[in-house]
Amino acid sequence: MAKQVIILGGLSAVAVATARLYAAQGATLAIAARREDELELLAADLRVRGAAAVTPFALDLATADPGADLPRMAAGLGGCDLILIAYGALTDQARGETDLGYAAEQLTTNFTSAAGWALAAANLLEAQGQGALVVLGSVAGDRGRRSNFIYGAAKAGLGVLIQGLAHRLAPTGARAVLIKPGFIDTPMTAHLAKGGPLWAQPEAIAKVIAKAATAGGPIIYAPSFWRLILLAIRLAPAGLFHRTRL
């Protein structure tokens, strides 16, 4: 298990579950997100759960400076075994199709800013010669669908970036991995009807992240059955696919 962990987007449900998993292992953590009061409460919770130390960083990750802020976080830990990028926003597709300013904001949050943090993380881990960058993507990036293609486009771009970083880092001793979850039962999906085998809990995704930090990749579907589902969706001929309402 990683002992020095940076979590970007530390208040998301998956991030909290991952932080608690590492806290129980006695890890030293840095957690970054916008809401300072909630970060302080989470930090206290993680210390009670066994974390060696927890440092909260109140940052708007979409507008912060990864090149300056990420090395500062790592220096406070004395190094870094794992950097997890776990923030984003589920785009309102209908609004994004007509409100172009909103669409641009969503693309900035879900791709441009996350890409900046990923590039900064790769530089840091390459200089160390060890450690893992794990990024939370989405199966939405596997094929453009009318229900969520703005969000999907951002996640697709992020996926290509992480694949490229994995290729770049392979000779260095560091790693980059993209996690592609399907449906997760979180506050971000509270407006959706839930139930059935396709829905995963944040704790299950956290276990996939922890495993990915040490082995596997560069792309990991979570749960693994999504690989076959998305393979079928990607291979569906356009004429057939366009008759669906996915």
mmCIF file of C-alpha atoms in Angstrom:
data_model
loop_
_atom_site.group_PDB
_atom_site.id
_atom_site.type_symbol
_atom_site.label_atom_id
_atom_site.label_comp_id
_atom_site.label_asym_id
_atom_site.label_seq_id
_atom_site.Cartn_x
_atom_site.Cartn_y
_atom_site.Cartn_z
ATOM 1 C CA MET A 1 0.000 0.000 0.000
ATOM 2 C CA ALA A 2 1.085 3.553 -0.708
ATOM 3 C CA LYS A 3 2.277 5.409 2.372
ATOM 4 C CA GLN A 4 2.354 8.989 1.053
ATOM 5 C CA VAL A 5 -0.826 9.878 -0.797
ATOM 6 C CA ILE A 6 -2.109 13.055 -2.468
ATOM 7 C CA ILE A 7 -5.816 13.134 -3.293
ATOM 8 C CA LEU A 8 -7.090 15.880 -5.588
ATOM 9 C CA GLY A 9 -10.832 16.277 -5.264
ATOM 10 C CA GLY A 10 -10.663 14.935 -1.739
ATOM 11 C CA LEU A 11 -14.351 15.475 -0.922
ATOM 12 C CA SER A 12 -15.823 13.346 -3.706
ATOM 13 C CA ALA A 13 -17.406 10.107 -2.509
ATOM 14 C CA VAL A 14 -14.788 7.922 -4.195
ATOM 15 C CA ALA A 15 -11.962 10.102 -2.885
ATOM 16 C CA VAL A 16 -13.283 9.913 0.681
ATOM 17 C CA ALA A 17 -13.580 6.127 0.461
ATOM 18 C CA THR A 18 -10.035 5.912 -0.902
ATOM 19 C CA ALA A 19 -8.649 8.240 1.759
ATOM 20 C CA ARG A 20 -10.272 6.144 4.488
ATOM 21 C CA LEU A 21 -8.790 2.983 3.015
ATOM 22 C CA TYR A 22 -5.288 4.464 3.131
ATOM 23 C CA ALA A 23 -5.842 6.042 6.551
ATOM 24 C CA ALA A 24 -6.580 2.586 7.949
ATOM 25 C CA GLN A 25 -3.137 1.547 6.642
ATOM 26 C CA GLY A 26 -1.420 4.393 8.496
ATOM 27 C CA ALA A 27 -0.659 6.471 5.411
ATOM 28 C CA THR A 28 0.291 10.147 5.372
ATOM 29 C CA LEU A 29 -2.213 12.083 3.278
ATOM 30 C CA ALA A 30 -2.687 15.440 1.584
ATOM 31 C CA ILE A 31 -6.270 16.147 0.528
ATOM 32 C CA ALA A 32 -7.256 19.025 -1.731
ATOM 33 C CA ALA A 33 -10.686 20.424 -2.529
ATOM 34 C CA ARG A 34 -12.574 23.726 -2.407
ATOM 35 C CA ARG A 35 -14.601 23.549 0.815
ATOM 36 C CA GLU A 36 -12.223 24.228 3.700
ATOM 37 C CA ASP A 37 -14.621 23.408 6.547
ATOM 38 C CA GLU A 38 -15.482 20.017 5.072
ATOM 39 C CA LEU A 39 -11.815 19.296 4.406
ATOM 40 C CA GLU A 40 -10.979 19.940 8.057
ATOM 41 C CA LEU A 41 -13.746 17.577 9.169
ATOM 42 C CA LEU A 42 -12.513 14.894 6.773
ATOM 43 C CA ALA A 43 -8.936 15.356 7.973
ATOM 44 C CA ALA A 44 -10.058 14.813 11.561
ATOM 45 C CA ASP A 45 -11.987 11.709 10.519
ATOM 46 C CA LEU A 46 -8.942 10.282 8.726
ATOM 47 C CA ARG A 47 -6.695 10.854 11.730
ATOM 48 C CA VAL A 48 -9.126 8.946 13.936
ATOM 49 C CA ARG A 49 -9.129 6.121 11.385
ATOM 50 C CA GLY A 50 -5.353 5.730 11.683
ATOM 51 C CA ALA A 51 -3.701 8.136 9.246
ATOM 52 C CA ALA A 52 -0.173 9.061 10.334
ATOM 53 C CA ALA A 53 -0.864 12.672 9.329
ATOM 54 C CA VAL A 54 -3.351 14.549 7.161
ATOM 55 C CA THR A 55 -2.813 17.962 5.559
ATOM 56 C CA PRO A 56 -5.832 19.657 3.954
ATOM 57 C CA PHE A 57 -5.362 22.101 1.078
ATOM 58 C CA ALA A 58 -8.328 24.361 0.304
ATOM 59 C CA LEU A 59 -7.992 24.933 -3.449
ATOM 60 C CA ASP A 60 -10.206 25.408 -6.464
ATOM 61 C CA LEU A 61 -8.543 22.709 -8.526
ATOM 62 C CA ALA A 62 -10.004 24.060 -11.754
ATOM 63 C CA THR A 63 -8.162 27.384 -11.374
ATOM 64 C CA ALA A 64 -5.137 26.565 -9.171
ATOM 65 C CA ASP A 65 -1.554 26.267 -10.436
ATOM 66 C CA PRO A 66 -0.626 22.536 -10.584
ATOM 67 C CA GLY A 67 3.013 23.274 -11.359
ATOM 68 C CA ALA A 68 3.409 25.139 -8.072
ATOM 69 C CA ASP A 69 0.789 23.565 -5.815
ATOM 70 C CA LEU A 70 1.472 19.880 -6.444
ATOM 71 C CA PRO A 71 5.213 20.022 -5.597
ATOM 72 C CA ARG A 72 4.257 21.966 -2.465
ATOM 73 C CA MET A 73 1.914 19.158 -1.394
ATOM 74 C CA ALA A 74 4.499 16.480 -2.130
ATOM 75 C CA ALA A 75 7.207 18.357 -0.250
ATOM 76 C CA GLY A 76 4.974 18.469 2.796
ATOM 77 C CA LEU A 77 4.662 14.682 2.687
ATOM 78 C CA GLY A 78 8.361 14.119 2.113
ATOM 79 C CA GLY A 79 7.672 12.456 -1.229
ATOM 80 C CA CYS A 80 4.708 10.776 -2.861
ATOM 81 C CA ASP A 81 3.709 7.189 -3.632
ATOM 82 C CA LEU A 82 0.292 7.941 -5.105
ATOM 83 C CA ILE A 83 -1.408 10.942 -6.681
ATOM 84 C CA LEU A 84 -5.132 10.433 -7.219
ATOM 85 C CA ILE A 85 -7.121 12.814 -9.421
ATOM 86 C CA ALA A 86 -10.730 12.252 -8.428
ATOM 87 C CA TYR A 87 -12.632 15.442 -9.131
ATOM 88 C CA GLY A 88 -15.053 16.447 -11.855
ATOM 89 C CA ALA A 89 -18.630 17.482 -12.561
ATOM 90 C CA LEU A 90 -21.424 15.521 -14.195
ATOM 91 C CA THR A 91 -22.471 17.754 -17.081
ATOM 92 C CA ASP A 92 -26.092 18.702 -17.759
ATOM 93 C CA GLN A 93 -26.076 17.654 -21.409
ATOM 94 C CA ALA A 94 -29.232 19.498 -22.425
ATOM 95 C CA ARG A 95 -27.986 22.755 -20.939
ATOM 96 C CA GLY A 96 -24.551 22.353 -22.487
ATOM 97 C CA GLU A 97 -25.946 22.030 -25.991
ATOM 98 C CA THR A 98 -27.358 25.566 -25.903
ATOM 99 C CA ASP A 99 -25.391 27.326 -23.147
ATOM 100 C CA LEU A 100 -21.942 27.347 -24.708
ATOM 101 C CA GLY A 101 -20.349 29.169 -21.790
ATOM 102 C CA TYR A 102 -21.527 26.423 -19.462
ATOM 103 C CA ALA A 103 -20.233 23.770 -21.871
ATOM 104 C CA ALA A 104 -16.817 25.447 -21.914
ATOM 105 C CA GLU A 105 -16.729 25.545 -18.106
ATOM 106 C CA GLN A 106 -17.535 21.842 -17.963
ATOM 107 C CA LEU A 107 -14.808 20.982 -20.464
ATOM 108 C CA THR A 108 -12.345 23.074 -18.457
ATOM 109 C CA THR A 109 -13.212 21.317 -15.204
ATOM 110 C CA ASN A 110 -13.397 17.778 -16.571
ATOM 111 C CA PHE A 111 -10.505 17.901 -19.024
ATOM 112 C CA THR A 112 -8.318 20.999 -19.182
ATOM 113 C CA SER A 113 -7.707 21.466 -15.470
ATOM 114 C CA ALA A 114 -7.428 17.728 -14.776
ATOM 115 C CA ALA A 115 -4.928 17.448 -17.631
ATOM 116 C CA GLY A 116 -2.797 20.165 -16.027
ATOM 117 C CA TRP A 117 -2.702 18.280 -12.733
ATOM 118 C CA ALA A 118 -1.905 15.020 -14.541
ATOM 119 C CA LEU A 119 1.019 16.597 -16.399
ATOM 120 C CA ALA A 120 2.364 18.116 -13.180
ATOM 121 C CA ALA A 121 1.994 14.740 -11.459
ATOM 122 C CA ALA A 122 3.884 12.969 -14.235
ATOM 123 C CA ASN A 123 6.758 15.448 -13.930
ATOM 124 C CA LEU A 124 6.928 14.949 -10.176
ATOM 125 C CA LEU A 125 6.771 11.139 -10.301
ATOM 126 C CA GLU A 126 9.288 10.928 -13.145
ATOM 127 C CA ALA A 127 11.740 13.027 -11.120
ATOM 128 C CA GLN A 128 11.239 10.672 -8.165
ATOM 129 C CA GLY A 129 11.613 7.561 -10.322
ATOM 130 C CA GLN A 130 8.684 5.906 -8.558
ATOM 131 C CA GLY A 131 5.041 6.307 -7.622
ATOM 132 C CA ALA A 132 1.701 6.128 -9.391
ATOM 133 C CA LEU A 133 -0.687 8.629 -10.913
ATOM 134 C CA VAL A 134 -4.239 7.240 -10.828
ATOM 135 C CA VAL A 135 -6.966 9.236 -12.564
ATOM 136 C CA LEU A 136 -10.696 8.713 -12.292
ATOM 137 C CA GLY A 137 -12.140 8.720 -15.804
ATOM 138 C CA SER A 138 -15.452 7.287 -17.002
ATOM 139 C CA VAL A 139 -16.912 4.752 -19.395
ATOM 140 C CA ALA A 140 -18.672 7.791 -20.902
ATOM 141 C CA GLY A 141 -15.424 8.473 -22.771
ATOM 142 C CA ASP A 142 -15.544 5.254 -24.777
ATOM 143 C CA ARG A 143 -18.095 6.385 -27.387
ATOM 144 C CA GLY A 144 -19.971 9.612 -27.973
ATOM 145 C CA ARG A 145 -23.619 9.190 -27.018
ATOM 146 C CA ARG A 146 -26.300 11.833 -27.265
ATOM 147 C CA SER A 147 -27.123 11.559 -23.568
ATOM 148 C CA ASN A 148 -23.698 12.773 -22.342
ATOM 149 C CA PHE A 149 -21.278 13.535 -25.162
ATOM 150 C CA ILE A 150 -19.938 16.776 -23.641
ATOM 151 C CA TYR A 151 -18.923 14.983 -20.441
ATOM 152 C CA GLY A 152 -17.833 11.985 -22.500
ATOM 153 C CA ALA A 153 -15.615 14.113 -24.740
ATOM 154 C CA ALA A 154 -13.767 15.486 -21.719
ATOM 155 C CA LYS A 155 -13.263 12.004 -20.287
ATOM 156 C CA ALA A 156 -12.146 10.660 -23.673
ATOM 157 C CA GLY A 157 -9.500 13.357 -23.933
ATOM 158 C CA LEU A 158 -8.337 12.659 -20.414
ATOM 159 C CA GLY A 159 -8.095 8.967 -21.262
ATOM 160 C CA VAL A 160 -5.795 9.571 -24.224
ATOM 161 C CA LEU A 161 -3.635 11.870 -22.103
ATOM 162 C CA ILE A 162 -3.218 9.267 -19.356
ATOM 163 C CA GLN A 163 -2.417 6.538 -21.885
ATOM 164 C CA GLY A 164 0.289 8.779 -23.275
ATOM 165 C CA LEU A 165 1.656 9.520 -19.822
ATOM 166 C CA ALA A 166 1.701 5.796 -19.039
ATOM 167 C CA HIS A 167 3.786 5.253 -22.168
ATOM 168 C CA ARG A 168 6.122 8.109 -21.239
ATOM 169 C CA LEU A 169 6.575 6.952 -17.646
ATOM 170 C CA ALA A 170 7.019 3.244 -18.382
ATOM 171 C CA PRO A 171 10.861 3.384 -18.506
ATOM 172 C CA THR A 172 11.140 5.595 -15.421
ATOM 173 C CA GLY A 173 9.809 3.452 -12.591
ATOM 174 C CA ALA A 174 6.688 5.607 -12.239
ATOM 175 C CA ARG A 175 3.238 4.701 -13.572
ATOM 176 C CA ALA A 176 0.008 6.293 -14.832
ATOM 177 C CA VAL A 177 -3.361 4.519 -14.749
ATOM 178 C CA LEU A 178 -6.852 5.538 -15.824
ATOM 179 C CA ILE A 179 -9.800 4.050 -13.915
ATOM 180 C CA LYS A 180 -13.020 3.853 -15.944
ATOM 181 C CA PRO A 181 -15.971 3.361 -13.597
ATOM 182 C CA GLY A 182 -19.524 2.870 -14.717
ATOM 183 C CA PHE A 183 -22.413 3.961 -12.513
ATOM 184 C CA ILE A 184 -21.386 4.857 -8.939
ATOM 185 C CA ASP A 185 -23.863 5.511 -6.136
ATOM 186 C CA THR A 186 -22.679 8.978 -5.067
ATOM 187 C CA PRO A 187 -24.204 12.413 -4.410
ATOM 188 C CA MET A 188 -23.229 13.372 -7.981
ATOM 189 C CA THR A 189 -25.673 10.736 -9.294
ATOM 190 C CA ALA A 190 -28.381 11.402 -6.696
ATOM 191 C CA HIS A 191 -30.812 12.533 -9.415
ATOM 192 C CA LEU A 192 -30.621 9.177 -11.224
ATOM 193 C CA ALA A 193 -32.682 6.083 -10.481
ATOM 194 C CA LYS A 194 -30.439 3.501 -8.842
ATOM 195 C CA GLY A 195 -30.479 -0.226 -8.330
ATOM 196 C CA GLY A 196 -29.307 -3.374 -10.025
ATOM 197 C CA PRO A 197 -25.936 -4.962 -10.744
ATOM 198 C CA LEU A 198 -24.545 -2.090 -12.821
ATOM 199 C CA TRP A 199 -24.282 0.233 -9.816
ATOM 200 C CA ALA A 200 -21.128 0.212 -7.669
ATOM 201 C CA GLN A 201 -20.448 1.687 -4.244
ATOM 202 C CA PRO A 202 -17.576 4.162 -3.716
ATOM 203 C CA GLU A 203 -15.800 1.682 -1.432
ATOM 204 C CA ALA A 204 -15.593 -0.852 -4.252
ATOM 205 C CA ILE A 205 -14.021 1.703 -6.587
ATOM 206 C CA ALA A 206 -11.573 2.705 -3.834
ATOM 207 C CA LYS A 207 -10.307 -0.874 -3.702
ATOM 208 C CA VAL A 208 -9.763 -0.827 -7.467
ATOM 209 C CA ILE A 209 -7.807 2.432 -7.120
ATOM 210 C CA ALA A 210 -5.590 0.993 -4.385
ATOM 211 C CA LYS A 211 -4.823 -2.061 -6.484
ATOM 212 C CA ALA A 212 -4.155 0.087 -9.571
ATOM 213 C CA ALA A 213 -1.610 2.088 -7.568
ATOM 214 C CA THR A 214 0.648 -0.970 -7.507
ATOM 215 C CA ALA A 215 -0.228 -3.035 -10.598
ATOM 216 C CA GLY A 216 -2.229 -3.118 -13.804
ATOM 217 C CA GLY A 217 -3.330 -0.560 -16.319
ATOM 218 C CA PRO A 218 -2.932 1.694 -18.121
ATOM 219 C CA ILE A 219 -6.744 1.379 -18.374
ATOM 220 C CA ILE A 220 -8.835 -0.414 -15.775
ATOM 221 C CA TYR A 221 -12.619 -0.731 -15.924
ATOM 222 C CA ALA A 222 -14.387 -0.699 -12.570
ATOM 223 C CA PRO A 223 -16.095 -3.080 -12.099
ATOM 224 C CA SER A 224 -14.358 -5.169 -14.741
ATOM 225 C CA PHE A 225 -17.578 -6.222 -16.537
ATOM 226 C CA TRP A 226 -17.794 -2.716 -18.017
ATOM 227 C CA ARG A 227 -14.958 -3.666 -20.377
ATOM 228 C CA LEU A 228 -17.238 -6.114 -22.216
ATOM 229 C CA ILE A 229 -20.254 -3.792 -22.131
ATOM 230 C CA LEU A 230 -18.265 -0.922 -23.635
ATOM 231 C CA LEU A 231 -16.623 -3.196 -26.174
ATOM 232 C CA ALA A 232 -20.085 -4.035 -27.510
ATOM 233 C CA ILE A 233 -21.061 -0.353 -27.538
ATOM 234 C CA ARG A 234 -17.871 0.682 -29.359
ATOM 235 C CA LEU A 235 -18.250 -2.047 -31.986
ATOM 236 C CA ALA A 236 -21.932 -1.417 -32.723
ATOM 237 C CA PRO A 237 -22.327 -0.187 -36.331
ATOM 238 C CA ALA A 238 -23.359 3.456 -36.594
ATOM 239 C CA GLY A 239 -26.634 2.596 -38.351
ATOM 240 C CA LEU A 240 -27.653 0.381 -35.448
ATOM 241 C CA PHE A 241 -26.198 2.614 -32.750
ATOM 242 C CA HIS A 242 -28.073 5.683 -34.006
ATOM 243 C CA ARG A 243 -31.381 3.906 -33.453
ATOM 244 C CA THR A 244 -30.683 3.577 -29.737
ATOM 245 C CA ARG A 245 -31.371 6.146 -27.015
ATOM 246 C CA LEU A 246 -28.171 5.554 -25.032
#
